[in-house]
CSV table of C-alpha atoms in Angstrom, one decimal:
chain,number,residue,atom,x,y,z
A,1,MET,CA,-9.4,1.9,16.1
A,2,LYS,CA,-11.9,3.4,18.5
A,3,ILE,CA,-11.0,2.9,22.1
A,4,PRO,CA,-12.9,4.3,25.1
A,5,GLU,CA,-11.2,7.0,27.2
A,6,ILE,CA,-9.0,5.6,30.0
A,7,ASN,CA,-8.6,7.0,33.5
A,8,CYS,CA,-6.5,6.2,36.6
A,9,ILE,CA,-9.2,4.1,38.2
A,10,LEU,CA,-9.7,1.5,35.5
A,11,SER,CA,-10.2,-1.9,37.1
A,12,ASP,CA,-8.3,-5.0,36.3
A,13,ARG,CA,-11.5,-6.5,34.7
A,14,GLU,CA,-11.9,-3.4,32.5
A,15,ILE,CA,-8.3,-3.6,31.3
A,16,THR,CA,-8.7,-7.4,30.6
A,17,ASP,CA,-11.9,-6.7,28.6
A,18,MET,CA,-10.2,-4.0,26.5
A,19,VAL,CA,-7.3,-6.3,25.7
A,20,ASP,CA,-9.7,-9.2,24.7
A,21,SER,CA,-11.8,-6.9,22.6
A,22,ILE,CA,-8.7,-5.6,20.7
A,23,TYR,CA,-7.6,-9.2,19.8
A,24,LYS,CA,-11.1,-10.0,18.5
A,25,GLN,CA,-10.6,-7.4,15.8
A,26,ASN,CA,-7.9,-9.3,13.8
A,27,HIS,CA,-10.2,-9.4,10.8
A,28,GLU,CA,-9.7,-5.7,10.5
A,29,TYR,CA,-5.9,-6.0,10.1
A,30,TYR,CA,-5.4,-9.3,8.2
A,31,ILE,CA,-6.7,-10.8,4.9
A,32,ILE,CA,-8.5,-14.0,6.0
A,33,ASP,CA,-9.9,-16.6,3.7
A,34,GLU,CA,-13.2,-18.4,4.1
A,35,ASN,CA,-11.5,-21.1,6.1
A,36,GLY,CA,-10.1,-18.7,8.6
A,37,PHE,CA,-6.5,-18.8,7.4
A,38,ILE,CA,-4.5,-15.5,7.4
A,39,LEU,CA,-3.2,-14.7,4.0
A,40,GLY,CA,-1.5,-11.4,4.7
A,41,TYR,CA,-1.9,-7.9,6.0
A,42,LYS,CA,-4.8,-5.7,5.3
A,43,ASP,CA,-3.6,-2.8,7.4
A,44,GLN,CA,-0.1,-3.3,8.8
A,45,LYS,CA,0.2,0.2,10.3
A,46,ARG,CA,-3.1,0.0,12.3
A,47,LEU,CA,-2.0,-3.5,13.4
A,48,ALA,CA,1.3,-2.1,14.8
A,49,GLU,CA,-0.7,0.6,16.6
A,50,LYS,CA,-3.1,-2.0,18.1
A,51,GLU,CA,-0.3,-4.3,19.3
A,52,TYR,CA,1.6,-1.3,20.8
A,53,PHE,CA,-1.5,-0.2,22.6
A,54,THR,CA,-2.3,-3.7,23.8
A,55,GLU,CA,1.3,-4.0,25.2
A,56,LEU,CA,0.7,-0.8,27.2
A,57,LEU,CA,-2.6,-2.1,28.6
A,58,CYS,CA,-0.9,-5.4,29.6
A,59,LYS,CA,1.9,-3.6,31.4
A,60,TRP,CA,-0.7,-1.4,33.2
A,61,ARG,CA,-2.7,-4.5,34.3
A,62,ASN,CA,0.4,-6.3,35.6
A,63,ILE,CA,1.5,-3.3,37.7
A,64,ASN,CA,-2.0,-2.8,39.1
A,65,ARG,CA,-2.0,-6.5,40.1
A,66,TRP,CA,1.3,-6.1,41.9
A,67,LEU,CA,0.2,-2.9,43.7
A,68,ASN,CA,-3.4,-3.9,44.5
A,69,ASN,CA,-3.1,-7.6,45.2
A,70,GLY,CA,0.4,-7.8,46.6
A,71,ALA,CA,3.6,-9.2,45.4
A,72,SER,CA,4.7,-12.8,45.7
A,73,PRO,CA,4.8,-14.0,49.3
A,74,TYR,CA,8.5,-14.9,48.6
A,75,GLU,CA,9.3,-11.4,47.5
A,76,ARG,CA,10.6,-8.9,50.0
A,77,VAL,CA,8.8,-5.7,49.2
A,78,THR,CA,10.3,-2.3,50.1
A,79,LEU,CA,9.0,1.2,49.9
A,80,ALA,CA,11.4,2.0,47.2
A,81,MET,CA,10.0,-0.9,45.1
A,82,ILE,CA,6.4,0.4,45.5
A,83,GLU,CA,7.4,4.0,44.6
A,84,GLU,CA,9.2,2.6,41.5
A,85,LYS,CA,6.1,0.7,40.4
A,86,GLU,CA,3.9,3.7,40.9
A,87,LYS,CA,6.3,5.9,38.8
A,88,GLU,CA,6.3,3.2,36.1
A,89,ARG,CA,2.5,3.1,36.2
A,90,ASP,CA,2.3,6.9,35.8
A,91,THR,CA,4.7,6.8,32.8
A,92,ILE,CA,2.6,4.0,31.1
A,93,TYR,CA,-0.6,6.1,31.8
A,94,ARG,CA,0.9,9.1,29.9
A,95,GLN,CA,1.9,6.7,27.1
A,96,ILE,CA,-1.7,5.4,27.0
A,97,GLU,CA,-3.0,8.9,26.8
A,98,ASN,CA,-0.6,9.7,24.0
A,99,ALA,CA,-1.6,6.5,22.1
A,100,LEU,CA,-5.3,7.5,22.4
A,101,ASN,CA,-4.4,10.8,20.8
A,102,GLY,CA,-2.5,9.1,17.9
A,103,LYS,CA,1.0,9.4,19.3
A,104,PHE,CA,3.2,6.4,20.0
A,105,ALA,CA,6.4,5.9,21.9
A,106,ILE,CA,9.2,3.3,21.9
A,107,ASN,CA,10.5,4.0,25.4
A,108,ASN,CA,9.8,6.1,28.4
A,109,ASN,CA,11.9,9.1,27.2
A,110,GLN,CA,10.1,9.4,23.8
A,111,GLU,CA,6.4,9.7,24.6
A,112,SER,CA,5.3,11.5,21.5
A,113,LEU,CA,7.2,9.9,18.6
A,114,PRO,CA,5.1,9.5,15.5
A,115,ILE,CA,4.1,6.0,14.6
A,116,GLU,CA,6.2,6.0,11.4
A,117,LYS,CA,9.5,6.6,13.4
A,118,SER,CA,8.5,4.4,16.3
A,119,PHE,CA,8.1,1.3,14.2
A,120,ARG,CA,10.5,2.2,11.4
A,121,LEU,CA,7.9,1.7,8.7
A,122,PRO,CA,9.2,2.1,5.2
A,123,ASN,CA,8.6,5.5,3.5
A,124,LYS,CA,6.3,5.7,0.6
A,125,GLN,CA,9.0,5.7,-2.1
A,126,LYS,CA,10.5,2.4,-0.8
A,127,SER,CA,7.1,0.9,-0.4
A,128,VAL,CA,6.3,1.6,-4.0
A,129,GLN,CA,9.6,0.1,-5.2
A,130,LYS,CA,9.0,-3.0,-3.2
A,131,GLN,CA,5.4,-3.6,-4.3
A,132,GLY,CA,6.0,-2.6,-7.9
A,133,ARG,CA,3.7,-0.5,-10.1
A,134,GLN,CA,0.7,1.0,-8.2
A,135,SER,CA,-2.6,-0.2,-9.4
A,136,LYS,CA,-4.9,2.3,-11.3
A,137,PRO,CA,-7.8,3.6,-9.2
A,138,PHE,CA,-11.1,2.0,-10.0
A,139,LYS,CA,-12.6,5.3,-11.1
A,140,LYS,CA,-10.0,5.5,-13.8
A,141,CYS,CA,-11.4,2.3,-15.3
A,142,LEU,CA,-14.9,3.8,-15.8
A,143,GLN,CA,-16.0,4.4,-19.4
A,144,ASN,CA,-18.1,7.4,-20.2
A,145,ASP,CA,-19.7,7.5,-16.8
A,146,ASP,CA,-21.9,10.4,-15.8
A,147,GLY,CA,-22.2,9.1,-12.2
A,148,PHE,CA,-25.0,6.6,-12.7
A,149,ARG,CA,-22.7,3.6,-13.5
A,150,LEU,CA,-20.5,4.0,-10.5
A,151,GLN,CA,-23.5,4.5,-8.2
A,152,ARG,CA,-25.2,1.4,-9.6
A,153,LEU,CA,-22.1,-0.7,-9.2
A,154,HIS,CA,-21.8,0.4,-5.5
A,155,ALA,CA,-25.4,-0.6,-5.0
A,156,VAL,CA,-25.0,-4.0,-6.6
A,157,MET,CA,-21.6,-4.7,-5.1
A,158,LYS,CA,-22.7,-4.0,-1.5
A,159,GLY,CA,-22.0,-7.1,0.6
A,160,LYS,CA,-20.7,-9.1,-2.3
A,161,LYS,CA,-17.5,-11.2,-2.0
A,162,GLY,CA,-15.6,-13.8,-4.1
A,163,LYS,CA,-17.7,-15.2,-6.8
A,164,GLU,CA,-20.6,-12.7,-6.6
A,165,ALA,CA,-18.2,-9.7,-6.6
A,166,ALA,CA,-16.3,-11.2,-9.6
A,167,LEU,CA,-19.5,-11.8,-11.5
A,168,THR,CA,-20.6,-8.1,-11.1
A,169,ILE,CA,-17.2,-6.8,-12.3
A,170,LYS,CA,-16.9,-9.3,-15.1
A,171,VAL,CA,-20.4,-8.3,-16.5
A,172,ALA,CA,-19.6,-4.6,-16.1
A,173,ILE,CA,-16.5,-5.2,-18.3
A,174,GLN,CA,-18.6,-7.1,-20.9
A,175,ILE,CA,-21.2,-4.4,-21.2
A,176,GLY,CA,-18.5,-1.7,-21.6
A,177,TRP,CA,-19.0,0.1,-18.3
A,178,ILE,CA,-15.4,-0.4,-17.2
A,179,THR,CA,-12.0,-1.6,-18.4
A,180,LYS,CA,-10.6,-4.5,-16.3
A,181,PRO,CA,-9.5,-3.3,-12.9
A,182,THR,CA,-7.1,-4.9,-10.5
A,183,PHE,CA,-8.2,-6.8,-7.4
A,184,LYS,CA,-6.7,-4.0,-5.3
A,185,ALA,CA,-8.6,-1.3,-7.2
A,186,VAL,CA,-11.9,-3.1,-6.7
A,187,GLU,CA,-11.1,-3.7,-3.0
A,188,ASN,CA,-10.2,0.0,-2.5
A,189,GLU,CA,-13.4,1.2,-4.1
A,190,PHE,CA,-15.9,-1.3,-2.7
A,191,GLY,CA,-14.3,-2.6,0.5
A,192,ASP,CA,-14.0,-6.2,1.6
A,193,ILE,CA,-14.6,-8.5,-1.5
A,194,GLY,CA,-13.0,-11.6,0.0
A,195,ASN,CA,-9.6,-13.0,-0.7
A,196,ARG,CA,-7.6,-12.3,-3.9
A,197,SER,CA,-7.2,-15.9,-5.1
A,198,ASN,CA,-10.9,-16.7,-5.0
A,199,TYR,CA,-11.9,-13.4,-6.7
A,200,ASN,CA,-9.2,-13.8,-9.5
A,201,LYS,CA,-10.2,-17.4,-10.1
A,202,TYR,CA,-13.7,-16.3,-11.1
A,203,ILE,CA,-12.8,-13.0,-12.9
A,204,ASN,CA,-10.1,-14.7,-15.1
A,205,GLU,CA,-11.9,-17.9,-16.0
A,206,ASP,CA,-15.2,-18.9,-17.6
A,207,ARG,CA,-16.9,-20.2,-14.5
A,208,PHE,CA,-20.3,-18.5,-14.9
A,209,THR,CA,-23.4,-19.9,-16.7
A,210,ASN,CA,-25.2,-17.9,-19.3
A,211,ASP,CA,-28.1,-17.5,-16.9
A,212,GLU,CA,-25.8,-15.9,-14.3
A,213,ILE,CA,-24.3,-13.5,-16.8
A,214,ASP,CA,-27.7,-12.5,-18.2
A,215,GLY,CA,-29.1,-12.1,-14.7
A,216,MET,CA,-26.4,-9.7,-13.7
A,217,LYS,CA,-26.7,-7.8,-17.0
A,218,ASN,CA,-30.4,-7.2,-16.2
A,219,THR,CA,-29.5,-6.1,-12.6
A,220,LEU,CA,-27.0,-3.6,-13.8
A,221,LEU,CA,-29.0,-2.2,-16.7
A,222,SER,CA,-32.4,-2.1,-15.0
A,223,ASN,CA,-33.8,1.3,-14.1
């Protein structure tokens, strides 16, 4: 998550724009199908970091509004209230600085807690037990590769999702380049290949014509 440096003179408009831009990045954190429905998490840890940072920015914006634009006309403002708000803003500013440096806090007294402790994410051992057996990396599925086959697969797979991605992998299996990889292994190797159900539908069933199969064979095997 790349976020511009922040300083004490950020305007309310700049804070609002930063919050809006963060929420437009949901596709980076969720698995979303072609109809726009969220199917699950793509990166739960980075999503937690983003939401934490967004919360800090919102708090910063609200305090700035109170200090710069005045409180409610029905609220009796005292000097002590103003000083308290200014101290709170200073604390949030330090938390924002820490967040920009990869450190996250859960309260004002713990400004440099690591993200794993702040959000109580499960450790690696528990995560593996919950998710079951880890999938074999894609490179382990390669058969007698001297580097050319993986390089060619990357070139052909670039930008492909769903049906097209499944066709490429299916043909690579047929011509003996690879053994069948899991969806996760393909995704980890080649990036976003669409949603799991659509990919699996094409990789596991006979949904391609002979012309499609032959065309992909020629693409992979051509010099």
